[in-house]
Amino acid sequence: MHNLSATRCIRRKRGRSMRIEIEHVIEGIRERYEEPLSLHDLGEMARLTPFHMARVFREQTGLPPAQFLTAVRLEAAKQHLLRTDLSIADISLQVGYMSIGSFTTRFSKTFGVSPGQYRRMTELGPDAVEFAAGSADASYTYGSVRGRLHREDGLDHVPVFVAAFHAARSSGRPARCYRVVRSSDPWTIAHVPAGRWYVEAVSLSPSRKDSVVAGSMGPVDVTPGASIEVDMALVPSQRVRTADSERCSLAFALPELYAS
């Protein structure tokens, strides 16, 4: 069971009357999860035999005590990965794992990503983090593309539309789009599926009537949990080299697509 489901299960059941012995075990786990707690240790917290404590714990919470301990440890590991610069080896020790291999295996099996991939997901934003946390059964298969744009016409205050097109599809709407409020702002296209992608940008150039500046990059290989960096120059559309004329035409229409 996913660790979020585990803790929610505990919260739901704790809304009922729970035996004080099990309350002691739950609080003890939360306070001492970094220790090598055994079933005997947990039994002592409840002042019950290990076997009796385990049976009552499951009756009261719906979970075996070892599973709840793992859930608490992994939740603590997630917070360390997102909020600290501690190495993965140090984090594994701090949450009670003597072996980094065991920690990585358990974390990956629970969340569908390795600890290192989970940490890199902070670059994709909180939505990506919640996506991975939402299902223990789904593999995390998204990355992102980010970068900066450089305009030849110097109009850095003008909006730009950036789009990612899958390399295997020669036409159709872009799979991922992003509106950059100012051309000089850094941008990120989040939740790009793993694979080969072309990235194109287009903007109107008010300095000349009906003029369009554009840029094209690719193909780039997006891998799960990684953020690919690209720099693109926006030049007059006649000078843009693209892999597919249909795709290029669609990219140039992006401002109109967004306005509709």
Coordinates of C-alpha atoms in Angstrom, one line a residue:
M1 CA 0.0 0.0 0.0
H2 CA 1.2 3.5 -0.8
N3 CA 2.5 5.4 2.2
L4 CA -0.1 8.2 1.7
S5 CA -2.9 5.6 1.7
A6 CA -1.4 4.1 4.8
T7 CA -1.3 7.3 6.8
R8 CA -4.8 8.3 5.6
C9 CA -6.1 4.9 6.7
I10 CA -4.6 5.5 10.1
R11 CA -6.2 8.9 10.3
R12 CA -9.6 7.5 9.3
K13 CA -9.5 4.8 11.9
R14 CA -8.2 7.1 14.6
G15 CA -11.4 9.0 14.3
R16 CA -12.9 6.0 16.2
S17 CA -12.0 4.9 19.7
M18 CA -8.6 3.4 19.6
R19 CA -6.9 1.4 22.3
I20 CA -4.4 3.4 24.2
E21 CA -1.8 0.7 23.7
I22 CA -1.9 1.2 19.9
E23 CA -1.9 5.0 20.3
H24 CA 1.4 4.5 22.1
V25 CA 2.8 2.4 19.3
I26 CA 1.8 4.9 16.6
E27 CA 3.3 7.8 18.5
G28 CA 6.4 5.8 19.3
I29 CA 6.9 5.0 15.6
R30 CA 6.6 8.6 14.6
E31 CA 9.1 9.7 17.3
R32 CA 11.6 6.9 16.8
Y33 CA 11.3 5.8 13.1
E34 CA 15.0 6.4 12.5
E35 CA 15.9 3.7 15.0
P36 CA 16.1 -0.1 14.1
L37 CA 12.7 -0.8 15.7
S38 CA 11.9 -4.5 16.0
L39 CA 8.5 -6.1 16.7
H40 CA 9.7 -6.6 20.2
D41 CA 10.4 -2.9 20.6
L42 CA 6.9 -2.0 19.3
G43 CA 5.4 -4.6 21.7
E44 CA 7.2 -2.9 24.6
M45 CA 5.7 0.4 23.6
A46 CA 2.2 -1.2 24.0
R47 CA 3.3 -3.3 27.0
L48 CA 2.0 -6.3 25.1
T49 CA 3.7 -9.4 23.6
P50 CA 5.0 -8.8 20.1
F51 CA 2.5 -11.2 18.6
H52 CA -0.5 -9.8 20.5
M53 CA 0.5 -6.2 19.7
A54 CA 0.8 -7.0 16.0
R55 CA -2.6 -8.5 15.9
V56 CA -4.3 -5.7 17.8
F57 CA -2.4 -3.1 15.8
R58 CA -3.8 -4.5 12.5
E59 CA -7.3 -4.8 14.0
Q60 CA -7.2 -1.2 15.1
T61 CA -5.5 0.4 12.1
G62 CA -5.9 -2.0 9.2
L63 CA -2.2 -2.2 8.7
P64 CA 0.6 -4.4 10.0
P65 CA 2.9 -2.4 12.3
A66 CA 5.9 -2.9 10.0
Q67 CA 4.0 -1.5 7.1
F68 CA 3.1 1.6 9.1
L69 CA 6.7 2.0 10.1
T70 CA 7.8 1.9 6.5
A71 CA 5.2 4.5 5.5
V72 CA 6.5 6.9 8.2
R73 CA 10.1 6.4 7.2
L74 CA 9.4 7.0 3.5
E75 CA 7.3 10.1 4.2
A76 CA 10.2 11.5 6.2
A77 CA 12.6 10.6 3.3
K78 CA 10.4 12.5 0.9
Q79 CA 10.6 15.6 3.0
H80 CA 14.4 15.3 3.2
L81 CA 14.7 14.9 -0.6
L82 CA 12.5 17.9 -1.3
R83 CA 13.7 20.3 1.4
T84 CA 17.4 19.5 2.2
D85 CA 20.7 19.0 0.3
L86 CA 21.5 15.8 2.3
S87 CA 22.9 13.0 0.2
I88 CA 20.7 10.0 -0.5
A89 CA 23.0 7.8 1.6
D90 CA 22.6 10.2 4.5
I91 CA 18.9 10.3 4.1
S92 CA 18.6 6.6 4.1
L93 CA 20.5 6.4 7.4
Q94 CA 18.4 9.2 8.9
V95 CA 15.1 7.4 8.2
G96 CA 16.3 4.1 9.6
Y97 CA 17.8 2.2 6.7
M98 CA 21.2 0.7 7.2
S99 CA 21.5 -0.1 3.5
I100 CA 21.1 2.5 0.8
G101 CA 20.2 -0.3 -1.6
S102 CA 17.3 -1.4 0.6
F103 CA 16.2 2.2 0.9
T104 CA 16.3 2.8 -2.8
T105 CA 14.5 -0.4 -3.6
R106 CA 11.7 0.3 -1.2
F107 CA 11.4 3.9 -2.2
S108 CA 11.3 3.1 -5.9
K109 CA 8.8 0.3 -5.4
T110 CA 6.5 2.5 -3.4
F111 CA 6.6 5.7 -5.5
G112 CA 7.5 4.4 -8.9
V113 CA 10.7 6.6 -9.0
S114 CA 14.1 6.4 -7.4
P115 CA 15.0 8.9 -4.7
G116 CA 17.3 10.7 -7.1
Q117 CA 14.5 11.1 -9.7
Y118 CA 12.1 12.2 -7.0
R119 CA 14.5 15.0 -5.9
R120 CA 14.9 16.1 -9.5
M121 CA 11.2 16.4 -9.8
T122 CA 11.3 19.6 -7.8
E123 CA 12.4 21.3 -11.0
L124 CA 9.0 20.2 -12.6
G125 CA 7.0 21.8 -9.8
P126 CA 4.6 20.6 -7.2
D127 CA 2.1 19.1 -9.7
A128 CA 4.7 16.7 -10.9
V129 CA 5.5 15.7 -7.3
E130 CA 1.9 15.0 -6.5
F131 CA 1.5 13.1 -9.8
A132 CA 4.2 10.6 -8.6
A133 CA 2.8 10.5 -5.1
G134 CA -0.6 9.7 -6.3
S135 CA -0.1 6.1 -7.4
A136 CA 2.4 3.5 -6.4
D137 CA 1.6 1.4 -9.4
A138 CA 2.2 3.9 -12.2
S139 CA 5.7 4.5 -13.4
Y140 CA 6.8 8.1 -13.5
T141 CA 7.5 8.7 -17.2
Y142 CA 7.6 12.5 -17.5
G143 CA 10.4 15.0 -17.8
S144 CA 10.5 18.7 -18.8
V145 CA 12.1 21.1 -21.2
R146 CA 13.3 24.4 -20.1
G147 CA 15.3 27.3 -21.4
R148 CA 15.7 30.9 -22.5
L149 CA 14.9 32.8 -25.7
H150 CA 17.0 35.4 -27.4
R151 CA 15.4 37.8 -29.8
E152 CA 17.2 39.5 -32.6
D153 CA 14.7 42.4 -32.7
G154 CA 15.4 43.2 -29.0
L155 CA 11.7 43.2 -28.0
D156 CA 12.2 41.2 -24.8
H157 CA 8.9 42.5 -23.3
V158 CA 6.8 40.7 -26.0
P159 CA 5.1 37.4 -25.2
V160 CA 6.3 34.2 -26.8
F161 CA 4.6 30.8 -27.4
V162 CA 6.8 27.7 -26.9
A163 CA 5.6 24.3 -28.0
A164 CA 6.9 20.7 -27.8
F165 CA 6.0 18.4 -30.7
H166 CA 6.6 14.7 -30.6
A167 CA 9.3 13.7 -33.2
A168 CA 7.2 10.6 -34.3
R169 CA 4.3 12.8 -35.4
S170 CA 4.8 15.1 -38.3
S171 CA 1.6 17.2 -37.8
G172 CA -1.2 17.9 -35.4
R173 CA -1.5 20.2 -32.4
P174 CA 1.5 20.4 -30.1
A175 CA 1.5 18.0 -27.2
R176 CA 2.7 20.6 -24.7
C177 CA 2.6 24.4 -24.9
Y178 CA 3.7 27.3 -22.7
R179 CA 3.1 31.0 -22.9
V180 CA 6.1 33.1 -21.9
V181 CA 4.9 36.4 -20.6
R182 CA 8.1 38.2 -21.5
S183 CA 10.6 36.9 -24.1
S184 CA 13.4 37.4 -21.6
D185 CA 11.8 35.2 -18.9
P186 CA 13.0 31.7 -18.3
W187 CA 10.4 29.1 -19.2
T188 CA 9.6 25.4 -18.5
I189 CA 7.3 23.0 -20.4
A190 CA 6.4 20.5 -17.7
H191 CA 5.0 17.0 -17.9
V192 CA 6.6 16.1 -21.2
P193 CA 6.4 12.3 -21.8
A194 CA 9.7 10.5 -22.3
G195 CA 10.8 10.3 -25.9
R196 CA 12.2 12.5 -28.8
W197 CA 10.7 16.0 -29.1
Y198 CA 11.1 19.1 -31.3
V199 CA 10.8 22.4 -29.5
E200 CA 9.6 25.5 -31.4
A201 CA 8.9 29.1 -30.3
V202 CA 7.0 31.9 -32.1
S203 CA 6.2 35.5 -31.4
L204 CA 4.7 38.4 -33.2
S205 CA 7.1 41.3 -33.8
P206 CA 5.2 44.6 -33.5
S207 CA 8.1 46.5 -34.9
R208 CA 7.0 45.4 -38.3
K209 CA 3.4 44.7 -39.4
D210 CA 2.5 41.0 -39.6
S211 CA 6.1 40.0 -38.9
V212 CA 6.8 36.8 -37.0
V213 CA 9.9 35.7 -35.3
A214 CA 10.5 32.0 -34.5
G215 CA 13.0 29.5 -33.3
S216 CA 13.3 25.7 -33.6
M217 CA 15.3 23.1 -31.7
G218 CA 15.6 19.4 -31.8
P219 CA 15.1 16.6 -31.7
V220 CA 15.9 16.5 -28.0
D221 CA 15.6 13.3 -25.9
V222 CA 13.4 13.7 -22.8
T223 CA 14.0 11.1 -20.1
P224 CA 11.9 10.4 -16.9
G225 CA 12.5 12.9 -14.1
A226 CA 15.1 14.9 -16.1
S227 CA 14.9 18.5 -17.2
I228 CA 16.4 19.3 -20.6
E229 CA 17.8 22.7 -21.1
V230 CA 17.7 24.5 -24.5
D231 CA 18.5 28.0 -25.7
M232 CA 16.8 29.3 -28.8
A233 CA 17.3 32.4 -30.9
L234 CA 14.1 34.0 -32.3
V235 CA 14.8 35.2 -35.8
P236 CA 12.6 36.2 -38.8
S237 CA 10.5 33.2 -39.8
Q238 CA 12.0 32.9 -43.2
R239 CA 15.4 32.0 -41.6
V240 CA 14.0 29.3 -39.3
R241 CA 15.1 25.8 -40.2
T242 CA 12.5 23.2 -39.2
A243 CA 12.2 19.4 -39.7
D244 CA 8.7 19.6 -41.0
S245 CA 6.8 22.3 -42.9
E246 CA 3.4 21.3 -41.5
R247 CA 4.7 21.5 -37.9
C248 CA 6.3 24.8 -38.6
S249 CA 3.1 26.3 -39.9
L250 CA 1.2 25.1 -36.8
A251 CA 3.8 26.6 -34.5
F252 CA 3.4 30.0 -36.3
A253 CA -0.3 29.8 -35.6
L254 CA 0.2 29.3 -31.8
P255 CA -0.7 32.9 -30.9
E256 CA -4.0 32.6 -32.6
L257 CA -4.6 29.1 -31.1
Y258 CA -4.1 30.5 -27.6
A259 CA -6.3 33.5 -28.3
S260 CA -9.3 31.4 -29.5

